[in-house]
PDB file of C-alpha atoms and ligand atoms in Angstrom:
ATOM      1  CA  MET A   1     -14.693 -73.078  48.048  1.00  0.00           C
ATOM      2  CA  GLU A   2     -15.366 -76.296  46.136  1.00  0.00           C
ATOM      3  CA  LYS A   3     -13.720 -79.417  47.555  1.00  0.00           C
ATOM      4  CA  ARG A   4     -12.292 -80.207  44.100  1.00  0.00           C
ATOM      5  CA  GLU A   5     -10.371 -76.925  44.136  1.00  0.00           C
ATOM      6  CA  LEU A   6      -8.727 -78.004  47.364  1.00  0.00           C
ATOM      7  CA  ILE A   7      -7.507 -81.287  46.025  1.00  0.00           C
ATOM      8  CA  HIS A   8      -3.881 -80.158  46.071  1.00  0.00           C
ATOM      9  CA  HIS A   9      -1.720 -80.857  49.085  1.00  0.00           C
ATOM     10  CA  GLU A  10       1.998 -80.677  48.520  1.00  0.00           C
ATOM     11  CA  PRO A  11       3.691 -83.673  50.174  1.00  0.00           C
ATOM     12  CA  VAL A  12       6.466 -82.568  52.527  1.00  0.00           C
ATOM     13  CA  LEU A  13      10.038 -83.874  52.426  1.00  0.00           C
ATOM     14  CA  LEU A  14       9.068 -86.004  49.433  1.00  0.00           C
ATOM     15  CA  GLU A  15      12.487 -86.836  47.958  1.00  0.00           C
ATOM     16  CA  GLU A  16      13.852 -87.387  51.463  1.00  0.00           C
ATOM     17  CA  VAL A  17      11.033 -89.868  52.255  1.00  0.00           C
ATOM     18  CA  LEU A  18      11.579 -91.802  49.012  1.00  0.00           C
ATOM     19  CA  LYS A  19      15.303 -92.021  49.667  1.00  0.00           C
ATOM     20  CA  TRP A  20      15.234 -92.867  53.377  1.00  0.00           C
ATOM     21  CA  LEU A  21      12.489 -95.475  52.966  1.00  0.00           C
ATOM     22  CA  LYS A  22      14.435 -97.125  50.094  1.00  0.00           C
ATOM     23  CA  ILE A  23      11.310 -97.237  47.955  1.00  0.00           C
ATOM     24  CA  GLU A  24      13.113 -98.590  44.892  1.00  0.00           C
ATOM     25  CA  GLU A  25      14.114-101.733  46.768  1.00  0.00           C
ATOM     26  CA  GLY A  26      10.878-102.726  48.532  1.00  0.00           C
ATOM     27  CA  LYS A  27       7.630-104.395  47.560  1.00  0.00           C
ATOM     28  CA  ILE A  28       5.199-103.940  50.455  1.00  0.00           C
ATOM     29  CA  PHE A  29       4.594-100.409  51.676  1.00  0.00           C
ATOM     30  CA  VAL A  30       2.264 -98.749  54.155  1.00  0.00           C
ATOM     31  CA  ASP A  31       1.177 -95.116  54.129  1.00  0.00           C
ATOM     32  CA  GLY A  32      -0.585 -94.677  57.477  1.00  0.00           C
ATOM     33  CA  THR A  33      -1.748 -91.145  56.665  1.00  0.00           C
ATOM     34  CA  LEU A  34      -2.857 -91.209  53.037  1.00  0.00           C
ATOM     35  CA  GLY A  35      -4.305 -87.683  52.962  1.00  0.00           C
ATOM     36  CA  LEU A  36      -4.811 -86.708  49.327  1.00  0.00           C
ATOM     37  CA  GLY A  37      -2.247 -89.273  48.269  1.00  0.00           C
ATOM     38  CA  GLY A  38       0.799 -87.081  47.564  1.00  0.00           C
ATOM     39  CA  HIS A  39       3.346 -89.382  49.207  1.00  0.00           C
ATOM     40  CA  SER A  40       1.436 -92.507  48.148  1.00  0.00           C
ATOM     41  CA  SER A  41       1.395 -91.551  44.444  1.00  0.00           C
ATOM     42  CA  ALA A  42       5.105 -90.755  44.530  1.00  0.00           C
ATOM     43  CA  ILE A  43       5.874 -94.054  46.275  1.00  0.00           C
ATOM     44  CA  LEU A  44       3.922 -95.989  43.650  1.00  0.00           C
ATOM     45  CA  LYS A  45       5.596 -94.102  40.798  1.00  0.00           C
ATOM     46  CA  ARG A  46       9.052 -94.813  42.209  1.00  0.00           C
ATOM     47  CA  ALA A  47       8.380 -98.426  43.314  1.00  0.00           C
ATOM     48  CA  LYS A  48       8.662-101.625  41.286  1.00  0.00           C
ATOM     49  CA  GLU A  49       5.676-102.638  39.106  1.00  0.00           C
ATOM     50  CA  ASP A  50       4.723-105.459  41.481  1.00  0.00           C
ATOM     51  CA  ALA A  51       4.836-103.316  44.629  1.00  0.00           C
ATOM     52  CA  LEU A  52       1.734-103.092  46.808  1.00  0.00           C
ATOM     53  CA  LEU A  53       0.805-100.137  49.009  1.00  0.00           C
ATOM     54  CA  TYR A  54      -1.612-100.283  51.958  1.00  0.00           C
ATOM     55  CA  ALA A  55      -2.936 -96.768  52.490  1.00  0.00           C
ATOM     56  CA  PHE A  56      -4.813 -95.825  55.689  1.00  0.00           C
ATOM     57  CA  GLU A  57      -6.960 -92.701  56.049  1.00  0.00           C
ATOM     58  CA  TRP A  58      -9.370 -91.808  58.812  1.00  0.00           C
ATOM     59  CA  ASN A  59     -11.190 -88.812  57.343  1.00  0.00           C
ATOM     60  CA  GLU A  60     -14.202 -89.720  55.200  1.00  0.00           C
ATOM     61  CA  ASP A  61     -14.084 -86.758  52.782  1.00  0.00           C
ATOM     62  CA  THR A  62     -10.323 -87.063  52.302  1.00  0.00           C
ATOM     63  CA  LEU A  63     -10.797 -90.724  51.389  1.00  0.00           C
ATOM     64  CA  LYS A  64     -13.119 -89.889  48.504  1.00  0.00           C
ATOM     65  CA  LEU A  65     -10.639 -87.381  47.070  1.00  0.00           C
ATOM     66  CA  ALA A  66      -7.696 -89.728  47.574  1.00  0.00           C
ATOM     67  CA  GLU A  67      -9.486 -92.582  45.799  1.00  0.00           C
ATOM     68  CA  GLU A  68      -9.816 -90.367  42.762  1.00  0.00           C
ATOM     69  CA  ASN A  69      -6.168 -89.286  42.921  1.00  0.00           C
ATOM     70  CA  LEU A  70      -4.964 -92.872  43.201  1.00  0.00           C
ATOM     71  CA  ARG A  71      -7.104 -94.245  40.359  1.00  0.00           C
ATOM     72  CA  PRO A  72      -4.068 -94.497  38.009  1.00  0.00           C
ATOM     73  CA  PHE A  73      -2.531 -96.988  40.465  1.00  0.00           C
ATOM     74  CA  GLN A  74      -5.497 -99.370  40.685  1.00  0.00           C
ATOM     75  CA  GLY A  75      -4.423-102.902  41.546  1.00  0.00           C
ATOM     76  CA  ARG A  76      -1.239-101.676  43.289  1.00  0.00           C
ATOM     77  CA  VAL A  77      -2.924 -99.923  46.208  1.00  0.00           C
ATOM     78  CA  LYS A  78      -5.353-101.048  48.900  1.00  0.00           C
ATOM     79  CA  ILE A  79      -7.105 -98.095  50.500  1.00  0.00           C
ATOM     80  CA  ILE A  80      -8.141 -98.826  54.070  1.00  0.00           C
ATOM     81  CA  PRO A  81     -10.658 -96.443  55.666  1.00  0.00           C
ATOM     82  CA  LYS A  82      -9.257 -96.774  59.172  1.00  0.00           C
ATOM     83  CA  ASN A  83      -7.167 -95.132  61.836  1.00  0.00           C
ATOM     84  CA  PHE A  84      -3.482 -96.024  61.519  1.00  0.00           C
ATOM     85  CA  VAL A  85      -3.670 -97.726  64.914  1.00  0.00           C
ATOM     86  CA  TYR A  86      -5.110-100.697  62.953  1.00  0.00           C
ATOM     87  CA  ILE A  87      -2.051-101.135  60.702  1.00  0.00           C
ATOM     88  CA  LYS A  88      -0.701-104.068  62.718  1.00  0.00           C
ATOM     89  CA  GLU A  89      -4.065-105.845  62.787  1.00  0.00           C
ATOM     90  CA  VAL A  90      -4.604-105.397  59.035  1.00  0.00           C
ATOM     91  CA  LEU A  91      -1.100-106.483  58.009  1.00  0.00           C
ATOM     92  CA  GLU A  92      -1.254-109.534  60.275  1.00  0.00           C
ATOM     93  CA  LYS A  93      -4.577-110.537  58.705  1.00  0.00           C
ATOM     94  CA  GLU A  94      -3.039-110.102  55.245  1.00  0.00           C
ATOM     95  CA  GLY A  95      -0.037-112.173  56.353  1.00  0.00           C
ATOM     96  CA  VAL A  96       2.537-109.623  55.153  1.00  0.00           C
ATOM     97  CA  LEU A  97       5.449-107.684  56.633  1.00  0.00           C
ATOM     98  CA  ALA A  98       6.195-104.193  55.321  1.00  0.00           C
ATOM     99  CA  ASP A  99       9.416-103.028  53.667  1.00  0.00           C
ATOM    100  CA  ALA A 100       8.584 -99.466  54.672  1.00  0.00           C
ATOM    101  CA  ILE A 101       5.944 -97.611  56.656  1.00  0.00           C
ATOM    102  CA  LEU A 102       5.325 -93.866  56.547  1.00  0.00           C
ATOM    103  CA  LEU A 103       3.342 -91.673  58.945  1.00  0.00           C
ATOM    104  CA  ASP A 104       2.956 -88.013  57.938  1.00  0.00           C
ATOM    105  CA  LEU A 105       1.213 -86.718  61.042  1.00  0.00           C
ATOM    106  CA  GLY A 106      -1.160 -83.853  61.481  1.00  0.00           C
ATOM    107  CA  LEU A 107      -3.478 -82.062  59.137  1.00  0.00           C
ATOM    108  CA  SER A 108      -3.668 -81.836  55.360  1.00  0.00           C
ATOM    109  CA  SER A 109      -4.367 -78.580  53.529  1.00  0.00           C
ATOM    110  CA  PHE A 110      -7.745 -80.105  52.737  1.00  0.00           C
ATOM    111  CA  LEU A 111      -8.672 -80.631  56.402  1.00  0.00           C
ATOM    112  CA  ILE A 112      -7.556 -77.116  57.287  1.00  0.00           C
ATOM    113  CA  GLU A 113      -9.037 -75.270  54.335  1.00  0.00           C
ATOM    114  CA  GLY A 114     -11.871 -77.404  53.065  1.00  0.00           C
ATOM    115  CA  SER A 115     -13.337 -79.691  55.707  1.00  0.00           C
ATOM    116  CA  GLY A 116     -15.485 -77.075  57.457  1.00  0.00           C
ATOM    117  CA  ARG A 117     -14.712 -78.738  60.810  1.00  0.00           C
ATOM    118  CA  GLY A 118     -13.114 -75.817  62.577  1.00  0.00           C
ATOM    119  CA  PHE A 119      -9.450 -76.810  62.369  1.00  0.00           C
ATOM    120  CA  THR A 120      -8.274 -73.262  61.666  1.00  0.00           C
ATOM    121  CA  PHE A 121      -8.592 -70.043  63.631  1.00  0.00           C
ATOM    122  CA  GLN A 122      -8.591 -68.168  60.331  1.00  0.00           C
ATOM    123  CA  LYS A 123     -12.163 -69.139  59.368  1.00  0.00           C
ATOM    124  CA  ASP A 124     -15.403 -68.960  61.306  1.00  0.00           C
ATOM    125  CA  GLU A 125     -16.692 -72.536  61.453  1.00  0.00           C
ATOM    126  CA  PRO A 126     -18.467 -74.748  64.005  1.00  0.00           C
ATOM    127  CA  LEU A 127     -16.187 -75.918  66.836  1.00  0.00           C
ATOM    128  CA  ASP A 128     -15.898 -79.542  65.749  1.00  0.00           C
ATOM    129  CA  MET A 129     -12.252 -80.593  65.084  1.00  0.00           C
ATOM    130  CA  ARG A 130     -13.009 -84.304  64.609  1.00  0.00           C
ATOM    131  CA  MET A 131     -10.783 -85.863  61.954  1.00  0.00           C
ATOM    132  CA  SER A 132     -13.257 -88.731  61.669  1.00  0.00           C
ATOM    133  CA  LEU A 133     -17.003 -88.911  62.250  1.00  0.00           C
ATOM    134  CA  GLU A 134     -16.321 -92.174  64.093  1.00  0.00           C
ATOM    135  CA  LEU A 135     -15.522 -89.890  67.026  1.00  0.00           C
ATOM    136  CA  GLU A 136     -18.371 -88.426  69.045  1.00  0.00           C
ATOM    137  CA  LEU A 137     -16.773 -85.744  71.164  1.00  0.00           C
ATOM    138  CA  THR A 138     -16.338 -82.325  69.511  1.00  0.00           C
ATOM    139  CA  ALA A 139     -14.425 -79.178  70.492  1.00  0.00           C
ATOM    140  CA  ARG A 140     -17.758 -77.611  71.368  1.00  0.00           C
ATOM    141  CA  ASP A 141     -18.404 -80.402  73.899  1.00  0.00           C
ATOM    142  CA  ILE A 142     -15.017 -79.943  75.537  1.00  0.00           C
ATOM    143  CA  LEU A 143     -15.264 -76.179  75.818  1.00  0.00           C
ATOM    144  CA  ASN A 144     -18.878 -76.030  76.999  1.00  0.00           C
ATOM    145  CA  ARG A 145     -19.350 -79.222  79.011  1.00  0.00           C
ATOM    146  CA  PHE A 146     -16.007 -80.246  80.484  1.00  0.00           C
ATOM    147  CA  SER A 147     -15.105 -79.105  83.992  1.00  0.00           C
ATOM    148  CA  GLU A 148     -12.619 -76.302  84.539  1.00  0.00           C
ATOM    149  CA  ARG A 149     -10.083 -78.845  85.752  1.00  0.00           C
ATOM    150  CA  GLU A 150     -10.529 -81.126  82.731  1.00  0.00           C
ATOM    151  CA  ILE A 151     -10.076 -78.198  80.352  1.00  0.00           C
ATOM    152  CA  ALA A 152      -6.980 -77.070  82.240  1.00  0.00           C
ATOM    153  CA  GLU A 153      -5.482 -80.562  81.929  1.00  0.00           C
ATOM    154  CA  ILE A 154      -6.075 -80.633  78.182  1.00  0.00           C
ATOM    155  CA  LEU A 155      -4.478 -77.205  77.747  1.00  0.00           C
ATOM    156  CA  GLU A 156      -1.555 -78.191  79.978  1.00  0.00           C
ATOM    157  CA  ARG A 157      -0.917 -81.357  77.954  1.00  0.00           C
ATOM    158  CA  GLY A 158      -0.780 -79.124  74.871  1.00  0.00           C
ATOM    159  CA  GLU A 159       1.678 -76.810  76.678  1.00  0.00           C
ATOM    160  CA  VAL A 160      -0.643 -73.816  76.487  1.00  0.00           C
ATOM    161  CA  PRO A 161       0.720 -71.018  78.740  1.00  0.00           C
ATOM    162  CA  ARG A 162      -1.228 -70.191  81.936  1.00  0.00           C
ATOM    163  CA  ALA A 163      -3.509 -73.156  81.273  1.00  0.00           C
ATOM    164  CA  THR A 164      -5.269 -73.155  84.673  1.00  0.00           C
ATOM    165  CA  ALA A 165      -6.206 -69.486  84.605  1.00  0.00           C
ATOM    166  CA  PHE A 166      -7.253 -69.685  80.962  1.00  0.00           C
ATOM    167  CA  ALA A 167      -9.515 -72.679  81.713  1.00  0.00           C
ATOM    168  CA  ARG A 168     -11.140 -70.647  84.508  1.00  0.00           C
ATOM    169  CA  PHE A 169     -11.698 -67.779  82.054  1.00  0.00           C
ATOM    170  CA  ILE A 170     -13.321 -70.111  79.484  1.00  0.00           C
ATOM    171  CA  VAL A 171     -15.737 -71.386  82.136  1.00  0.00           C
ATOM    172  CA  GLN A 172     -16.674 -67.802  83.106  1.00  0.00           C
ATOM    173  CA  LYS A 173     -17.239 -66.848  79.473  1.00  0.00           C
ATOM    174  CA  ARG A 174     -19.351 -69.870  78.597  1.00  0.00           C
ATOM    175  CA  ARG A 175     -21.764 -69.029  81.460  1.00  0.00           C
ATOM    176  CA  ILE A 176     -22.556 -65.811  79.602  1.00  0.00           C
ATOM    177  CA  LYS A 177     -22.667 -67.387  76.131  1.00  0.00           C
ATOM    178  CA  PRO A 178     -21.654 -70.909  75.033  1.00  0.00           C
ATOM    179  CA  LEU A 179     -18.732 -71.128  72.624  1.00  0.00           C
ATOM    180  CA  GLU A 180     -20.159 -72.282  69.303  1.00  0.00           C
ATOM    181  CA  THR A 181     -17.713 -71.309  66.593  1.00  0.00           C
ATOM    182  CA  THR A 182     -13.971 -71.002  66.051  1.00  0.00           C
ATOM    183  CA  PHE A 183     -14.253 -67.217  66.157  1.00  0.00           C
ATOM    184  CA  ASP A 184     -15.889 -67.459  69.623  1.00  0.00           C
ATOM    185  CA  LEU A 185     -12.766 -69.298  70.780  1.00  0.00           C
ATOM    186  CA  VAL A 186     -10.500 -66.793  69.020  1.00  0.00           C
ATOM    187  CA  SER A 187     -12.205 -63.893  70.889  1.00  0.00           C
ATOM    188  CA  VAL A 188     -11.794 -65.640  74.242  1.00  0.00           C
ATOM    189  CA  VAL A 189      -8.097 -66.318  73.566  1.00  0.00           C
ATOM    190  CA  LYS A 190      -7.480 -62.717  72.506  1.00  0.00           C
ATOM    191  CA  GLU A 191      -9.325 -61.304  75.488  1.00  0.00           C
ATOM    192  CA  PHE A 192      -7.560 -63.496  78.038  1.00  0.00           C
ATOM    193  CA  TYR A 193      -4.009 -63.161  76.750  1.00  0.00           C
ATOM    194  CA  ARG A 194      -4.112 -59.417  76.100  1.00  0.00           C
ATOM    195  CA  PRO A 195      -1.618 -57.748  76.216  1.00  0.00           C
ATOM    196  CA  LEU A 196      -0.073 -60.493  74.125  1.00  0.00           C
ATOM    197  CA  LYS A 197       3.367 -61.678  75.163  1.00  0.00           C
ATOM    198  CA  ARG A 198       3.697 -64.143  72.269  1.00  0.00           C
ATOM    199  CA  LYS A 199       2.777 -63.742  68.635  1.00  0.00           C
ATOM    200  CA  GLU A 200      -1.002 -63.881  68.445  1.00  0.00           C
ATOM    201  CA  LYS A 201      -0.946 -66.549  65.719  1.00  0.00           C
ATOM    202  CA  ASP A 202       1.367 -68.823  67.730  1.00  0.00           C
ATOM    203  CA  LEU A 203      -0.881 -68.584  70.745  1.00  0.00           C
ATOM    204  CA  LEU A 204      -4.026 -69.342  68.747  1.00  0.00           C
ATOM    205  CA  ALA A 205      -2.251 -72.226  67.017  1.00  0.00           C
ATOM    206  CA  ILE A 206      -1.213 -73.826  70.285  1.00  0.00           C
ATOM    207  CA  VAL A 207      -4.698 -73.497  71.849  1.00  0.00           C
ATOM    208  CA  PHE A 208      -6.387 -74.971  68.758  1.00  0.00           C
ATOM    209  CA  GLN A 209      -3.773 -77.710  68.560  1.00  0.00           C
ATOM    210  CA  SER A 210      -4.197 -78.761  72.181  1.00  0.00           C
ATOM    211  CA  ILE A 211      -7.961 -79.193  71.774  1.00  0.00           C
ATOM    212  CA  ARG A 212      -7.600 -80.959  68.418  1.00  0.00           C
ATOM    213  CA  MET A 213      -5.029 -83.373  69.856  1.00  0.00           C
ATOM    214  CA  GLU A 214      -7.406 -84.297  72.652  1.00  0.00           C
ATOM    215  CA  ILE A 215     -10.402 -84.885  70.395  1.00  0.00           C
ATOM    216  CA  ASN A 216      -8.511 -87.063  67.953  1.00  0.00           C
ATOM    217  CA  ARG A 217      -6.401 -88.789  70.659  1.00  0.00           C
ATOM    218  CA  GLU A 218      -3.395 -87.883  68.526  1.00  0.00           C
ATOM    219  CA  LEU A 219      -0.635 -88.621  71.031  1.00  0.00           C
ATOM    220  CA  GLU A 220      -2.299 -91.873  72.120  1.00  0.00           C
ATOM    221  CA  ASN A 221      -2.616 -92.991  68.473  1.00  0.00           C
ATOM    222  CA  LEU A 222       1.050 -92.212  67.866  1.00  0.00           C
ATOM    223  CA  GLU A 223       2.121 -94.071  71.006  1.00  0.00           C
ATOM    224  CA  LYS A 224       0.174 -97.152  69.948  1.00  0.00           C
ATOM    225  CA  ALA A 225       1.655 -96.994  66.442  1.00  0.00           C
ATOM    226  CA  LEU A 226       5.190 -96.686  67.852  1.00  0.00           C
ATOM    227  CA  LYS A 227       4.575 -99.806  69.930  1.00  0.00           C
ATOM    228  CA  ASP A 228       2.950-101.835  67.118  1.00  0.00           C
ATOM    229  CA  LEU A 229       4.706-100.912  63.901  1.00  0.00           C
ATOM    230  CA  PRO A 230       8.118-102.535  64.521  1.00  0.00           C
ATOM    231  CA  GLU A 231       6.198-105.845  64.744  1.00  0.00           C
ATOM    232  CA  VAL A 232       4.978-105.599  61.154  1.00  0.00           C
ATOM    233  CA  LEU A 233       8.244-104.444  59.553  1.00  0.00           C
ATOM    234  CA  ARG A 234      10.453-107.074  57.941  1.00  0.00           C
ATOM    235  CA  PRO A 235      14.020-107.189  59.289  1.00  0.00           C
ATOM    236  CA  GLY A 236      15.814-104.283  57.594  1.00  0.00           C
ATOM    237  CA  GLY A 237      12.441-102.604  56.868  1.00  0.00           C
ATOM    238  CA  ARG A 238      12.155 -98.898  57.595  1.00  0.00           C
ATOM    239  CA  LEU A 239       9.751 -96.723  59.540  1.00  0.00           C
ATOM    240  CA  GLY A 240       9.613 -93.002  58.715  1.00  0.00           C
ATOM    241  CA  ILE A 241       7.607 -90.516  60.752  1.00  0.00           C
ATOM    242  CA  ILE A 242       7.107 -86.852  59.882  1.00  0.00           C
ATOM    243  CA  SER A 243       5.959 -84.744  62.816  1.00  0.00           C
ATOM    244  CA  PHE A 244       5.080 -81.079  62.996  1.00  0.00           C
ATOM    245  CA  HIS A 245       5.411 -80.178  66.653  1.00  0.00           C
ATOM    246  CA  SER A 246       7.620 -80.972  69.606  1.00  0.00           C
ATOM    247  CA  LEU A 247       5.074 -83.099  71.529  1.00  0.00           C
ATOM    248  CA  GLU A 248       4.947 -85.615  68.680  1.00  0.00           C
ATOM    249  CA  ASP A 249       8.614 -85.354  67.790  1.00  0.00           C
ATOM    250  CA  ARG A 250       9.594 -86.066  71.392  1.00  0.00           C
ATOM    251  CA  LEU A 251       7.607 -89.338  71.380  1.00  0.00           C
ATOM    252  CA  VAL A 252       9.139 -90.456  68.083  1.00  0.00           C
ATOM    253  CA  LYS A 253      12.662 -89.503  69.125  1.00  0.00           C
ATOM    254  CA  ARG A 254      12.378 -91.363  72.429  1.00  0.00           C
ATOM    255  CA  ALA A 255      10.868 -94.490  70.854  1.00  0.00           C
ATOM    256  CA  PHE A 256      13.460 -94.681  68.068  1.00  0.00           C
ATOM    257  CA  LYS A 257      16.276 -94.258  70.577  1.00  0.00           C
ATOM    258  CA  ASN A 258      15.052 -96.700  73.211  1.00  0.00           C
ATOM    259  CA  ASP A 259      13.229 -99.446  71.290  1.00  0.00           C
ATOM    260  CA  ASP A 260      15.441-102.560  71.139  1.00  0.00           C
ATOM    261  CA  ARG A 261      13.666-103.709  67.976  1.00  0.00           C
ATOM    262  CA  LEU A 262      14.778-100.584  66.099  1.00  0.00           C
ATOM    263  CA  LEU A 263      18.020 -99.072  64.887  1.00  0.00           C
ATOM    264  CA  ASN A 264      17.740 -95.293  64.924  1.00  0.00           C
ATOM    265  CA  LEU A 265      19.012 -93.994  61.565  1.00  0.00           C
ATOM    266  CA  THR A 266      18.489 -90.259  62.020  1.00  0.00           C
ATOM    267  CA  LYS A 267      20.280 -89.025  65.136  1.00  0.00           C
ATOM    268  CA  LYS A 268      19.174 -85.545  64.046  1.00  0.00           C
ATOM    269  CA  PRO A 269      15.826 -85.244  62.252  1.00  0.00           C
ATOM    270  CA  VAL A 270      15.726 -84.595  58.513  1.00  0.00           C
ATOM    271  CA  THR A 271      14.272 -81.129  57.875  1.00  0.00           C
ATOM    272  CA  PRO A 272      13.118 -79.392  54.690  1.00  0.00           C
ATOM    273  CA  SER A 273      15.486 -77.334  52.571  1.00  0.00           C
ATOM    274  CA  PRO A 274      15.046 -73.536  52.514  1.00  0.00           C
ATOM    275  CA  GLU A 275      13.736 -73.922  48.922  1.00  0.00           C
ATOM    276  CA  GLU A 276      11.018 -76.324  50.086  1.00  0.00           C
ATOM    277  CA  VAL A 277       9.968 -74.014  52.934  1.00  0.00           C
ATOM    278  CA  LYS A 278       9.788 -71.107  50.489  1.00  0.00           C
ATOM    279  CA  ARG A 279       7.674 -73.130  48.062  1.00  0.00           C
ATOM    280  CA  ASN A 280       5.513 -74.691  50.802  1.00  0.00           C
ATOM    281  CA  PRO A 281       5.508 -72.767  54.111  1.00  0.00           C
ATOM    282  CA  ARG A 282       3.502 -75.608  55.738  1.00  0.00           C
ATOM    283  CA  ALA A 283       6.703 -77.688  55.599  1.00  0.00           C
ATOM    284  CA  ARG A 284       8.458 -75.201  57.915  1.00  0.00           C
ATOM    285  CA  SER A 285       8.189 -77.244  61.099  1.00  0.00           C
ATOM    286  CA  ALA A 286       8.369 -80.735  59.550  1.00  0.00           C
ATOM    287  CA  LYS A 287      10.826 -83.235  61.039  1.00  0.00           C
ATOM    288  CA  LEU A 288      11.415 -86.662  59.553  1.00  0.00           C
ATOM    289  CA  ARG A 289      12.897 -89.403  61.710  1.00  0.00           C
ATOM    290  CA  VAL A 290      13.684 -92.854  60.361  1.00  0.00           C
ATOM    291  CA  ALA A 291      14.406 -96.160  62.088  1.00  0.00           C
ATOM    292  CA  GLU A 292      15.201 -99.634  60.763  1.00  0.00           C
ATOM    293  CA  ARG A 293      13.880-102.947  62.075  1.00  0.00           C
ATOM    294  CA  ARG A 294      16.798-104.937  63.474  1.00  0.00           C
ATOM    295  CA  CYS A 295      17.370-108.457  62.140  1.00  0.00           C
TER     296      CYS A 295
HETATM  297  C1  SAM B   1      -0.445 -84.423  56.782  1.00  0.00           C
HETATM  298  S1  SAM B   1      -1.779 -85.244  56.065  1.00  0.00           S
HETATM  299  C2  SAM B   1      -1.044 -86.426  54.991  1.00  0.00           C
HETATM  300  C3  SAM B   1      -0.752 -85.906  53.633  1.00  0.00           C
HETATM  301  C4  SAM B   1      -0.255 -86.957  52.682  1.00  0.00           C
HETATM  302  N1  SAM B   1       1.016 -87.494  53.099  1.00  0.00           N
HETATM  303  C5  SAM B   1      -0.166 -86.401  51.279  1.00  0.00           C
HETATM  304  O1  SAM B   1       0.957 -86.294  50.771  1.00  0.00           O
HETATM  305  O2  SAM B   1      -1.198 -86.089  50.684  1.00  0.00           O
HETATM  306  C6  SAM B   1      -2.328 -86.287  57.340  1.00  0.00           C
HETATM  307  C7  SAM B   1      -3.522 -87.128  56.958  1.00  0.00           C
HETATM  308  O3  SAM B   1      -3.601 -88.182  57.893  1.00  0.00           O
HETATM  309  C8  SAM B   1      -4.929 -88.339  58.321  1.00  0.00           C
HETATM  310  N2  SAM B   1      -4.844 -88.854  59.672  1.00  0.00           N
HETATM  311  C9  SAM B   1      -4.529 -88.191  60.805  1.00  0.00           C
HETATM  312  N3  SAM B   1      -4.518 -89.017  61.853  1.00  0.00           N
HETATM  313  C10 SAM B   1      -4.817 -90.245  61.361  1.00  0.00           C
HETATM  314  C11 SAM B   1      -4.960 -91.527  61.959  1.00  0.00           C
HETATM  315  N4  SAM B   1      -4.793 -91.699  63.266  1.00  0.00           N
HETATM  316  N5  SAM B   1      -5.248 -92.567  61.147  1.00  0.00           N
HETATM  317  C12 SAM B   1      -5.412 -92.408  59.817  1.00  0.00           C
HETATM  318  N6  SAM B   1      -5.329 -91.207  59.201  1.00  0.00           N
HETATM  319  C13 SAM B   1      -5.019 -90.148  59.971  1.00  0.00           C
HETATM  320  C14 SAM B   1      -5.557 -86.973  58.224  1.00  0.00           C
HETATM  321  O4  SAM B   1      -6.944 -87.085  58.020  1.00  0.00           O
HETATM  322  C15 SAM B   1      -4.831 -86.385  57.004  1.00  0.00           C
HETATM  323  O5  SAM B   1      -5.558 -86.630  55.834  1.00  0.00           O
END
């Protein structure tokens, strides 16, 4: 499929984000996960004429597509080709505090469907899973070169069932033939977990997710952002984070509850309406939590 055909990614919880982040009132915004620019475009449409958006994106191909999508907003957006862990550094250099910061974690439809980097178990692609080519380690490296114990730890962190025994099985299998593609990993999962106690898709999703999280240091990046971002919010400024699984949501929930710099505004997370889930099944597991910087 052509990359251009994959340019669409429906932003999740869009109206909720615009409302909770009080976009109409602010001037300086940060989108830490630009993706194809769905949330960013909507923020710029809703914001005042003199608003400025700093948009961070780590994936090189996504950046090119996003630049095109954000062309109508030239002059009101600064696209920054970096990991969102650099938000604090960049804003401090610019000498600004943000009125609102958004992180929409995880993968875009483009990364899943069009990147060719092995993010989905539904296509046979090389076992890569790097969001950015800045990273060196690939899924192939982990599965074929890491020790049994290291693999078990990665699977355990991702809450994969029977992680230790599954790691042992991977090591046995790779002695016969190295795992090269996503379908090689799918076969190993299916063989090990048969007869399946959970839905096959859920099991594959959790195995793929645990490896992807390790490669992209996803939980570490989120932890650093949770520590840094309150420092670059103006008093009364808002931080909104959309997560898609419990490991991320747990970190956000804990930080918003315990951080003295923040007032937790969403005791329960904001979730998509049944209409949104019907229109966009990817939104199914989305949870938005919002906190405000105390004065
Ligand atoms: C769920 S998508 C965002 C979609 C976007 N909100 C939209 O409406 O188009 C997440 C995006 O964040 C990017 N990303 C993930 N982790 C990142 C990080 N640590 N720093 C910067 N970008 C990241 C991914 O490459 C992906 O494009």
